[in-house]
Coordinates of C-alpha atoms in Angstrom, one line a residue:
Chain A
M1 CA -2.2 11.1 -26.3
A2 CA -5.7 9.7 -26.1
T3 CA -4.4 6.1 -26.6
E4 CA -2.1 6.5 -23.6
T5 CA -5.0 7.6 -21.4
S6 CA -7.0 4.5 -22.2
T7 CA -4.1 2.2 -21.2
R8 CA -3.6 4.0 -17.8
S9 CA -5.0 2.1 -14.9
V10 CA -7.0 4.9 -13.4
V11 CA -9.1 3.4 -10.7
P12 CA -12.8 4.5 -10.9
Q13 CA -13.0 7.7 -9.0
G14 CA -14.8 7.9 -5.6
T15 CA -17.0 10.8 -4.5
L16 CA -17.6 14.0 -6.4
Y17 CA -15.0 16.6 -5.8
R18 CA -16.4 19.1 -3.4
G19 CA -15.2 22.2 -5.2
R20 CA -16.6 25.6 -4.3
E21 CA -18.2 28.5 -6.2
G22 CA -15.5 28.7 -8.8
M23 CA -15.9 25.1 -9.8
W24 CA -19.7 25.1 -9.9
S25 CA -19.8 28.3 -11.8
W26 CA -17.5 26.7 -14.4
V27 CA -19.8 23.6 -14.6
A28 CA -22.8 25.9 -15.1
H29 CA -21.0 27.9 -17.7
R30 CA -20.2 24.8 -19.7
I31 CA -23.7 23.4 -19.5
T32 CA -25.4 26.7 -20.4
G33 CA -22.9 27.2 -23.2
L34 CA -23.7 23.8 -24.7
L35 CA -27.4 24.4 -24.3
I36 CA -27.2 27.7 -26.1
F37 CA -25.1 26.3 -28.9
V38 CA -27.7 23.6 -29.6
F39 CA -30.5 26.1 -29.5
L40 CA -28.6 28.4 -31.8
L41 CA -28.4 25.7 -34.5
V42 CA -32.2 25.2 -34.3
H43 CA -32.8 28.9 -34.2
V44 CA -30.9 29.7 -37.4
L45 CA -32.6 26.8 -39.1
D46 CA -36.2 27.9 -38.2
T47 CA -35.4 31.5 -38.9
S48 CA -34.2 30.5 -42.3
L49 CA -37.8 29.6 -43.2
V50 CA -38.4 33.3 -43.8
R51 CA -36.6 32.8 -47.0
V52 CA -38.9 29.9 -48.0
A53 CA -42.3 31.5 -47.5
P54 CA -44.0 33.8 -44.9
E55 CA -46.5 31.1 -44.3
A56 CA -44.0 28.4 -43.6
Y57 CA -42.2 30.7 -41.0
N58 CA -45.5 31.7 -39.4
A59 CA -46.6 28.1 -39.2
V60 CA -43.5 27.0 -37.4
I61 CA -43.6 30.0 -35.0
E62 CA -47.2 29.2 -34.3
T63 CA -46.3 25.7 -33.1
Y64 CA -43.9 27.4 -30.6
K65 CA -46.7 29.4 -29.0
N66 CA -47.6 27.0 -26.2
P67 CA -46.7 27.0 -22.5
V68 CA -44.1 24.2 -22.7
V69 CA -42.0 26.0 -25.3
G70 CA -42.7 29.3 -23.4
L71 CA -41.1 27.9 -20.3
G72 CA -38.3 26.5 -22.3
E73 CA -37.7 30.0 -23.7
A74 CA -37.6 31.4 -20.2
G75 CA -35.0 28.8 -19.2
L76 CA -33.0 29.6 -22.3
V77 CA -33.0 33.3 -21.5
G78 CA -31.9 32.4 -18.0
A79 CA -29.1 30.3 -19.4
V80 CA -28.0 33.1 -21.8
L81 CA -28.0 35.7 -19.1
F82 CA -26.0 33.5 -16.7
H83 CA -23.5 32.7 -19.5
A84 CA -23.2 36.3 -20.4
F85 CA -22.6 37.7 -16.9
N86 CA -20.4 34.8 -15.8
G87 CA -18.5 35.3 -19.0
I88 CA -17.8 38.9 -18.0
R89 CA -16.7 37.6 -14.6
V90 CA -14.3 35.2 -16.3
M91 CA -12.9 38.1 -18.3
L92 CA -12.4 40.2 -15.2
V93 CA -10.6 37.3 -13.6
D94 CA -8.4 37.1 -16.7
F95 CA -7.7 40.7 -17.4
W96 CA -8.2 42.7 -14.2
S97 CA -5.2 42.3 -11.8
Q98 CA -7.5 42.2 -8.8
G99 CA -9.9 39.7 -10.5
P100 CA -8.7 36.5 -8.9
R101 CA -9.0 38.1 -5.5
F102 CA -12.6 39.0 -5.9
H103 CA -13.8 36.1 -8.0
R104 CA -16.3 35.0 -5.4
Q105 CA -17.8 38.4 -4.7
M106 CA -18.1 38.8 -8.5
L107 CA -20.1 35.6 -8.7
W108 CA -22.5 36.9 -6.1
A109 CA -22.8 40.0 -8.3
V110 CA -23.5 37.8 -11.3
G111 CA -26.3 36.1 -9.3
A112 CA -27.7 39.5 -8.2
L113 CA -27.7 40.9 -11.7
W114 CA -29.3 37.7 -13.0
V115 CA -32.2 37.9 -10.5
L116 CA -32.5 41.6 -11.2
L117 CA -33.0 41.0 -15.0
M118 CA -34.9 37.7 -14.7
V119 CA -37.7 39.1 -12.6
P120 CA -39.0 41.8 -15.0
F121 CA -38.3 39.4 -17.9
L122 CA -40.3 36.6 -16.4
V123 CA -43.2 38.9 -15.5
R124 CA -43.3 40.2 -19.1
H125 CA -42.6 36.9 -20.8
L126 CA -44.9 34.6 -18.8
S127 CA -47.8 37.0 -19.0
N128 CA -47.4 36.8 -22.8
V129 CA -47.1 33.0 -22.7
F130 CA -49.9 32.3 -20.4
G131 CA -52.0 35.4 -20.9
G132 CA -52.4 34.7 -24.6
Chain B
M11 CA 32.5 -7.0 -11.6
A12 CA 29.4 -6.1 -13.6
A13 CA 27.2 -3.4 -12.3
P14 CA 23.7 -4.6 -11.3
S15 CA 21.2 -3.8 -14.0
L16 CA 18.5 -1.5 -13.0
E17 CA 15.0 -1.4 -14.5
A18 CA 14.2 1.8 -16.4
P19 CA 11.9 4.2 -14.6
R20 CA 8.3 4.1 -15.7
S21 CA 8.3 7.6 -17.1
T22 CA 7.8 6.8 -20.8
P23 CA 4.1 6.2 -21.0
Y24 CA 3.4 9.6 -19.6
R25 CA 5.4 11.7 -22.0
R26 CA 3.3 14.3 -23.5
S27 CA 2.9 12.8 -27.0
T28 CA 2.9 15.9 -29.0
S29 CA 4.1 19.4 -28.2
R30 CA 2.5 21.8 -30.6
R31 CA 4.1 25.1 -30.1
S32 CA 2.0 27.6 -31.9
N33 CA 0.0 30.6 -30.8
Y34 CA -3.2 28.8 -31.9
E35 CA -4.5 28.2 -28.4
M36 CA -3.6 31.7 -27.3
Y37 CA -5.6 33.2 -30.1
S38 CA -8.5 30.9 -29.5
W39 CA -8.5 31.9 -25.8
L40 CA -8.3 35.5 -26.7
F41 CA -11.1 35.2 -29.3
M42 CA -13.4 33.6 -26.8
R43 CA -13.1 36.6 -24.5
L44 CA -13.2 39.3 -27.1
S45 CA -16.2 37.8 -29.0
G46 CA -17.8 37.1 -25.7
A47 CA -17.7 40.8 -24.7
V48 CA -19.3 41.8 -28.0
L49 CA -21.8 39.0 -27.9
V50 CA -23.1 40.1 -24.4
V51 CA -24.2 43.4 -26.0
L52 CA -25.5 41.9 -29.2
V53 CA -27.4 39.0 -27.6
I54 CA -28.9 41.0 -24.8
G55 CA -30.0 43.7 -27.2
H56 CA -31.5 41.0 -29.4
L57 CA -33.4 39.5 -26.5
F58 CA -34.6 42.8 -25.3
V59 CA -36.0 43.9 -28.7
N60 CA -37.6 40.6 -29.5
L61 CA -39.0 39.6 -26.1
M62 CA -39.5 42.8 -24.0
V63 CA -40.4 45.6 -26.5
G64 CA -43.8 45.7 -28.2
D65 CA -45.8 42.5 -28.0
G66 CA -42.9 40.4 -26.8
I67 CA -42.8 36.8 -27.8
S68 CA -46.4 36.8 -29.0
G69 CA -45.6 39.5 -31.5
L70 CA -43.2 37.3 -33.4
D71 CA -44.1 36.4 -37.0
F72 CA -42.9 36.9 -40.5
G73 CA -43.9 40.6 -40.4
F74 CA -41.8 41.2 -37.4
V75 CA -38.7 39.7 -38.9
A76 CA -39.3 41.5 -42.2
G77 CA -39.7 44.8 -40.4
K78 CA -36.4 44.3 -38.7
W79 CA -34.4 43.2 -41.7
A80 CA -35.8 45.9 -43.8
S81 CA -33.2 48.0 -42.0
P82 CA -29.5 47.5 -42.7
F83 CA -28.8 48.2 -39.0
W84 CA -30.5 45.0 -37.9
Q85 CA -29.1 43.1 -40.8
V86 CA -25.6 43.9 -39.7
W87 CA -26.5 43.3 -36.1
D88 CA -27.8 39.8 -36.8
L89 CA -25.1 39.0 -39.2
A90 CA -22.4 39.9 -36.6
M91 CA -24.3 37.9 -34.0
L92 CA -24.6 34.9 -36.2
W93 CA -20.9 34.7 -37.1
L94 CA -19.6 35.5 -33.6
A95 CA -22.0 33.3 -31.8
M96 CA -21.4 30.4 -34.1
I97 CA -17.6 30.6 -33.9
H98 CA -17.7 31.3 -30.2
G99 CA -20.0 28.3 -29.6
S100 CA -18.2 25.9 -31.9
N101 CA -14.9 26.8 -30.3
G102 CA -16.4 26.2 -26.9
V103 CA -17.7 22.8 -28.0
R104 CA -14.3 22.0 -29.4
T105 CA -12.8 22.7 -26.0
I106 CA -15.4 20.4 -24.4
I107 CA -14.6 17.6 -26.9
N108 CA -10.9 18.0 -26.2
D109 CA -11.6 17.6 -22.5
Y110 CA -13.9 14.7 -22.5
A111 CA -13.6 12.6 -25.7
Q112 CA -10.9 10.1 -24.8
R113 CA -10.1 8.3 -28.0
D114 CA -8.5 10.1 -31.0
M115 CA -11.1 8.8 -33.4
T116 CA -14.0 10.0 -31.3
R117 CA -12.4 13.5 -31.1
I118 CA -11.9 13.6 -34.9
V119 CA -15.5 12.5 -35.6
L120 CA -17.1 14.9 -33.1
K121 CA -14.9 17.9 -34.2
T122 CA -15.8 17.2 -37.8
L123 CA -19.5 17.2 -37.0
V124 CA -19.1 20.5 -35.2
L125 CA -17.2 22.0 -38.1
V126 CA -19.9 20.8 -40.6
A127 CA -22.6 22.3 -38.4
L128 CA -20.7 25.6 -38.1
V129 CA -20.1 26.0 -41.8
F130 CA -23.6 24.9 -42.8
T131 CA -25.3 27.2 -40.2
V132 CA -23.1 30.2 -40.9
V133 CA -23.5 29.9 -44.7
L134 CA -27.2 29.3 -44.5
G135 CA -27.8 32.2 -42.1
T136 CA -25.6 34.6 -44.1
L137 CA -27.5 33.8 -47.3
V138 CA -30.8 34.2 -45.6
I139 CA -29.9 37.6 -44.3
F140 CA -28.5 38.9 -47.6
T141 CA -31.1 37.5 -49.9
F142 CA -34.0 38.2 -47.7
E143 CA -37.1 39.7 -49.4
P144 CA -39.4 41.4 -47.0
C145 CA -42.3 41.5 -49.5
P146 CA -42.1 38.2 -51.5
V147 CA -44.4 37.8 -54.5
G148 CA -45.8 34.6 -55.8
P149 CA -45.7 33.4 -59.4
D150 CA -48.9 35.3 -60.1
G151 CA -47.2 38.6 -59.2
A152 CA -49.3 39.1 -56.0
F153 CA -47.9 39.3 -52.5
L154 CA -47.7 36.0 -50.7
E155 CA -49.9 35.6 -47.7
G156 CA -48.4 36.8 -44.4
V157 CA -46.4 39.7 -45.8
P158 CA -46.1 42.7 -43.5
S159 CA -48.6 45.5 -43.8
F160 CA -46.0 48.0 -45.1
C161 CA -45.7 46.0 -48.4
T162 CA -49.2 46.7 -49.4
S163 CA -49.6 50.2 -48.3
Chain C
M21 CA 11.6 33.1 6.0
S22 CA 8.5 34.0 7.8
S23 CA 6.3 31.4 6.2
T24 CA 8.6 28.6 7.4
D25 CA 8.4 29.9 10.9
S26 CA 4.6 30.0 11.0
E27 CA 4.7 26.5 9.5
A28 CA 6.7 25.2 12.4
V29 CA 4.4 26.8 14.9
E30 CA 1.4 25.3 13.3
A31 CA 3.0 21.9 13.1
A32 CA 3.9 22.0 16.8
A33 CA 0.4 22.9 17.7
D34 CA -0.9 20.0 15.7
R35 CA 1.2 17.4 17.4
N36 CA -0.9 15.1 19.5
D37 CA 1.8 14.3 22.0
E38 CA 2.2 17.9 22.9
Q39 CA 1.3 18.1 26.5
V40 CA 0.4 21.8 26.6
D41 CA -3.1 23.0 25.9
G42 CA -4.2 26.1 24.1
D43 CA -3.5 28.3 27.2
G44 CA -0.1 26.8 27.7
R45 CA -1.0 24.9 30.8
P46 CA 0.7 21.6 31.2
H47 CA -1.3 18.5 31.9
G48 CA -1.0 14.7 31.7
R49 CA -1.3 12.4 28.7
A50 CA -4.5 13.3 26.9
G51 CA -6.2 10.0 27.2
E52 CA -5.4 9.4 30.9
S53 CA -6.5 12.8 32.1
A54 CA -9.8 12.5 30.4
S55 CA -10.6 9.0 31.5
A56 CA -9.3 9.4 35.0
D57 CA -11.6 12.2 36.2
G58 CA -13.9 12.6 33.3
G59 CA -13.3 16.2 32.3
Q60 CA -10.5 17.9 34.1
L61 CA -10.1 21.5 33.2
G62 CA -8.0 21.8 30.0
A63 CA -8.2 18.1 29.3
I64 CA -8.1 17.1 25.7
P65 CA -11.4 15.5 24.7
R66 CA -11.3 12.0 23.2
F67 CA -13.9 10.7 20.8
D68 CA -14.6 7.9 18.4
V69 CA -14.5 8.7 14.7
T70 CA -15.2 6.6 11.6
L71 CA -13.0 6.9 8.6
R72 CA -14.4 5.7 5.3
I73 CA -11.4 4.9 3.2
R74 CA -11.2 4.2 -0.5
R75 CA -9.2 1.0 -0.8
Y76 CA -7.6 -0.5 -3.9
S77 CA -5.0 -3.1 -4.5
A78 CA -4.0 -4.7 -7.8
E79 CA -3.6 -7.9 -5.9
D80 CA -7.4 -8.1 -5.4
A81 CA -7.8 -9.1 -9.1
E82 CA -9.7 -12.4 -9.5
D83 CA -10.0 -14.7 -12.4
G84 CA -8.5 -12.2 -14.9
K85 CA -10.9 -9.5 -13.8
P86 CA -9.1 -6.3 -12.8
A87 CA -9.3 -5.3 -9.2
E88 CA -11.9 -2.8 -8.2
A89 CA -11.7 0.0 -5.6
R90 CA -13.9 -0.4 -2.6
W91 CA -14.9 1.5 0.6
Q92 CA -13.9 0.3 4.0
E93 CA -14.8 1.8 7.3
F94 CA -12.6 1.9 10.4
T95 CA -13.6 3.3 13.8
V96 CA -10.8 4.7 16.0
T97 CA -10.6 6.7 19.2
V98 CA -8.7 9.9 18.7
N99 CA -7.8 12.9 20.7
G100 CA -9.2 16.3 20.0
T101 CA -5.7 17.3 18.9
D102 CA -5.3 14.5 16.5
R103 CA -5.0 15.1 12.8
V104 CA -6.4 12.9 10.1
L105 CA -2.9 11.5 9.6
D106 CA -2.8 10.4 13.2
A107 CA -6.1 8.5 12.7
L108 CA -4.7 6.8 9.6
H109 CA -1.6 5.8 11.6
K110 CA -3.8 4.4 14.3
I111 CA -5.7 2.3 11.8
K112 CA -2.5 1.1 10.1
W113 CA -0.7 0.3 13.4
E114 CA -3.6 -1.1 15.4
Q115 CA -6.2 -2.5 12.9
D116 CA -5.1 -3.1 9.4
G117 CA -1.4 -3.0 8.5
S118 CA -2.1 -3.3 4.8
L119 CA -3.6 0.2 4.6
T120 CA -1.2 2.1 2.4
F121 CA -0.5 5.9 2.2
R122 CA 2.4 8.2 1.8
R123 CA 3.8 10.4 4.5
S124 CA 7.2 11.6 5.3
C125 CA 7.7 14.6 7.6
A126 CA 4.1 14.6 8.8
H127 CA 4.3 18.3 9.5
G128 CA 3.1 19.9 6.3
V129 CA 6.5 20.5 4.7
C130 CA 7.3 17.6 2.6
G131 CA 4.0 17.4 0.7
S132 CA 3.8 13.6 0.7
D133 CA 0.3 13.0 2.2
A134 CA -2.0 15.0 -0.1
M135 CA -5.3 13.1 -0.2
R136 CA -8.9 13.8 -0.7
I137 CA -10.6 14.3 2.7
N138 CA -14.4 14.7 2.7
G139 CA -14.2 15.4 -1.0
V140 CA -11.5 18.1 -1.1
N141 CA -7.7 17.9 -1.5
R142 CA -5.9 18.4 1.8
L143 CA -2.7 17.4 3.5
A144 CA -3.7 14.7 6.1
C145 CA -1.0 16.1 8.4
K146 CA -2.5 19.6 8.4
V147 CA -6.2 18.7 9.1
L148 CA -7.5 18.2 12.6
V149 CA -10.1 15.4 12.9
K150 CA -12.3 17.8 15.0
D151 CA -12.3 20.3 12.1
V152 CA -13.8 18.0 9.5
N153 CA -17.0 17.1 11.3
P154 CA -16.2 13.8 13.1
D155 CA -19.9 13.2 13.8
K156 CA -20.2 11.7 10.3
P157 CA -17.8 9.2 8.7
I158 CA -14.8 11.1 7.2
T159 CA -14.2 10.0 3.6
V160 CA -10.6 9.6 2.7
E161 CA -9.7 9.0 -1.0
P162 CA -6.6 9.2 -3.2
I163 CA -6.2 12.5 -5.1
K164 CA -8.0 12.5 -8.5
G165 CA -6.6 12.2 -12.0
L166 CA -3.4 10.3 -11.2
P167 CA -3.2 6.5 -11.5
V168 CA -3.8 4.8 -8.2
E169 CA -1.1 2.3 -7.2
K170 CA -2.5 1.1 -3.9
D171 CA -5.1 2.6 -1.5
L172 CA -4.2 6.3 -1.1
V173 CA -0.9 6.1 -3.0
V174 CA -1.0 7.4 -6.6
D175 CA 1.7 7.4 -9.3
M176 CA 3.1 10.9 -9.2
E177 CA 5.1 10.4 -12.4
P178 CA 2.8 12.3 -14.8
F179 CA 2.8 15.2 -12.3
F180 CA 6.6 15.3 -12.0
Q181 CA 6.9 14.9 -15.8
S182 CA 5.1 18.2 -16.2
Y183 CA 7.2 19.8 -13.5
R184 CA 10.4 18.8 -15.2
E185 CA 9.2 20.1 -18.5
V186 CA 9.0 23.7 -17.3
M187 CA 12.7 23.5 -16.3
P188 CA 12.4 24.5 -12.6
F189 CA 16.1 25.6 -12.2
L190 CA 18.0 28.8 -12.7
I191 CA 19.0 29.5 -16.3
T192 CA 21.7 32.1 -16.9
S193 CA 24.2 33.0 -19.5
G194 CA 27.7 34.4 -19.3
H195 CA 30.2 34.0 -16.5
E196 CA 29.1 33.0 -13.0
P197 CA 29.6 36.0 -10.8
T198 CA 32.2 35.7 -8.0
R199 CA 29.6 37.1 -5.6
E200 CA 25.9 36.4 -5.2
R201 CA 23.4 37.4 -7.9
K202 CA 21.9 40.6 -6.5
Q203 CA 18.2 41.2 -6.4
S204 CA 16.1 44.0 -4.9
Q205 CA 13.3 43.3 -2.4
E206 CA 10.7 44.4 -5.0
E207 CA 12.2 42.0 -7.5
R208 CA 12.1 39.2 -5.0
A209 CA 8.6 40.0 -4.0
R210 CA 7.3 39.3 -7.5
F211 CA 7.6 35.6 -7.2
D212 CA 7.6 35.2 -3.4
D213 CA 4.2 33.4 -3.4
T214 CA 5.2 30.7 -5.8
T215 CA 8.4 29.8 -4.0
K216 CA 6.3 28.2 -1.3
C217 CA 5.3 25.2 -3.4
I218 CA 6.0 21.8 -1.8
L219 CA 5.0 19.7 -4.9
C220 CA 2.2 17.9 -3.0
A221 CA 0.0 17.8 -6.2
A222 CA -3.0 19.0 -4.2
C223 CA -3.6 21.8 -6.7
T224 CA -3.0 19.8 -9.9
S225 CA -5.2 16.9 -8.8
S226 CA -8.0 19.3 -7.8
C227 CA -8.2 20.7 -11.4
P228 CA -11.2 19.6 -13.4
V229 CA -9.2 20.0 -16.6
F230 CA -6.4 17.8 -15.3
W231 CA -8.9 15.1 -14.4
T232 CA -10.2 14.7 -17.9
D233 CA -7.1 13.4 -19.7
G234 CA -4.1 14.2 -17.5
Q235 CA -2.4 16.0 -20.4
Y236 CA -2.8 19.5 -19.1
F237 CA 0.4 20.8 -17.5
G238 CA -1.5 21.6 -14.4
P239 CA -1.3 24.3 -11.8
A240 CA 1.8 23.1 -10.0
A241 CA 4.0 23.1 -13.1
I242 CA 2.7 26.6 -14.0
V243 CA 3.4 27.8 -10.4
N244 CA 6.9 26.5 -10.6
A245 CA 7.5 28.0 -14.0
H246 CA 6.1 31.3 -12.6
R247 CA 8.7 31.1 -9.8
F248 CA 11.5 31.4 -12.4
I249 CA 9.8 33.4 -15.1
F250 CA 9.4 36.3 -12.8
D251 CA 12.8 35.9 -11.2
S252 CA 15.0 38.9 -12.3
R253 CA 18.1 36.7 -12.0
D254 CA 16.8 34.1 -14.5
E255 CA 17.2 34.3 -18.2
G256 CA 15.0 31.4 -19.3
A257 CA 11.6 33.1 -19.2
D258 CA 11.1 33.0 -22.9
V259 CA 11.8 29.3 -23.1
R260 CA 9.4 28.5 -20.2
L261 CA 6.7 30.8 -21.6
E262 CA 7.0 29.0 -24.9
V263 CA 6.6 25.6 -23.1
L264 CA 3.5 26.9 -21.4
N265 CA 2.1 28.3 -24.7
D266 CA 1.6 24.6 -25.7
R267 CA -2.0 23.4 -26.4
E268 CA -1.8 21.6 -23.0
G269 CA -0.4 24.8 -21.3
V270 CA -1.9 27.8 -19.5
W271 CA -4.7 28.3 -22.0
R272 CA -6.4 25.2 -20.8
C273 CA -6.9 26.9 -17.4
R274 CA -10.6 27.6 -16.9
T275 CA -10.2 29.6 -13.6
T276 CA -12.3 27.2 -11.4
F277 CA -10.1 28.3 -8.4
N278 CA -10.1 24.7 -7.1
C279 CA -6.3 24.9 -7.1
S280 CA -6.1 28.1 -5.1
E281 CA -8.5 26.6 -2.5
A282 CA -6.6 23.2 -2.4
C283 CA -3.1 24.6 -1.9
P284 CA -2.0 23.8 1.7
R285 CA 0.6 26.6 1.5
G286 CA -2.0 29.2 0.5
I287 CA -0.4 30.0 -2.8
Q288 CA -2.7 32.1 -4.9
V289 CA -2.4 29.6 -7.8
T290 CA -5.0 31.0 -10.1
K291 CA -3.4 34.5 -9.8
A292 CA 0.0 33.0 -10.7
I293 CA -1.5 31.3 -13.8
H294 CA -3.2 34.7 -14.6
E295 CA 0.2 36.4 -14.5
V296 CA 1.8 33.8 -16.8
K297 CA -1.1 34.3 -19.2
R298 CA -0.5 38.0 -19.2
A299 CA 3.2 37.6 -19.7
L300 CA 2.4 35.4 -22.8
L301 CA -0.1 37.8 -24.2
T302 CA 2.2 40.8 -23.9
R303 CA 5.4 38.8 -24.4
S304 CA 7.0 40.7 -21.6
V305 CA 7.8 39.7 -18.1

């Protein structure tokens, strides 16, 4: 099937498709999913150091305690929360008979919930990261 | 009188090359949704306990992990999270590869890489959780440096 | 059917040679009335609009290099009542006869002139120029994911291939009844929405999953399968569901809702796909 695709004379596409909320939430879902997957691989590897020696684990964790990684962690939590809530939205679209009708409203709910949880988290997390 | 010969319509290059009729994609789709629902609870719980409760991110060290995994509850929690998240993530990446990798060879190579990463990470993580020793001792019989306080008391 | 009636009314309102304005008052030819006295009550405004059109012709190939698509701008004077299709006609008839696009009925029924206008799939005959911000150049491109043949004309064969594969015809067993096959209003209502499809490919070519490799059956094929799967007179539901259970079938749908928003007939495409998924999961129609 892939070989056929390469022989097809699809002319280079023009502008970006101007999809709406549904399309962009799907794009964001993909990107955050990929990001979380890559993080997960690293996270399991570094956590595995607890099996090597307490010092080895503590040493690696110590290198993470700087503002750059701290901000990265905040971004990661943001990605996880979006992926989680948008995932629930996708499930509602798939399993709730009224889901397709209210998909846009549900995306606003996802956004609201995300902000609602991110604000206290950022206050707590960033004061840890920057407050020492 | 011979009938005029007509050129065949150009439909052949577009025939769907393989039709694999199995429930595989349906179960994959269903798994993504069911595991996703469970993962929402597991991961948000994980984040809350590790980043919000106690000292937050600055409290993370060997002692923190040891304290958690001393309890079977967190062992099971993290084990379930590891398996579900890795399979959920690998399956998601498989979908992305199917969508964007154009050549068959590219698809096979990328999917093999994902499978290797999946098996390696899940096996490693599972071994670590099951063989974890919260109070490891060195060859001299003394506790290693960095063990949690509950080991010595 | 009511949808056909409303279609006809809309189409009539869209016609640029209609000499009746919104209030039903008659007036002269749009252009003349506006230019004669510069703004008679009820006159149709005229304005210049620039169309930025994606052009491609295999004949542009040079020295063995394949032809490349390019943008070309045309400026035309249109009436406030003109549709994008009218502007394209004006360009083809008055400026560049080589501009190539499909259209047949030109009234939103045949589904020939699906194209991408300002980035989204629309029927050129159902979009008024004044409604797509004529202050800026209006981009017009062929629909995505299907091989371009020339300018705005794409090869629809992959699209119709998927359509044929879902067997869009009544499948029954036993003797043909001597009278009509009866159906209650409730039974008819189950698939009413999906009977409206005009096979314009606006939905399928708006789907990000279809763009990637063109192997996905696509929304239109699923909509047309839905039309028969949920028809109480049809007995081929299991076969069609099995076809759509394929790895390129309904499970590739990622609910981006581009199809539902692109459909010129207002079919709730994502909802129809959702119903097919449910029928597959429960194995019951």
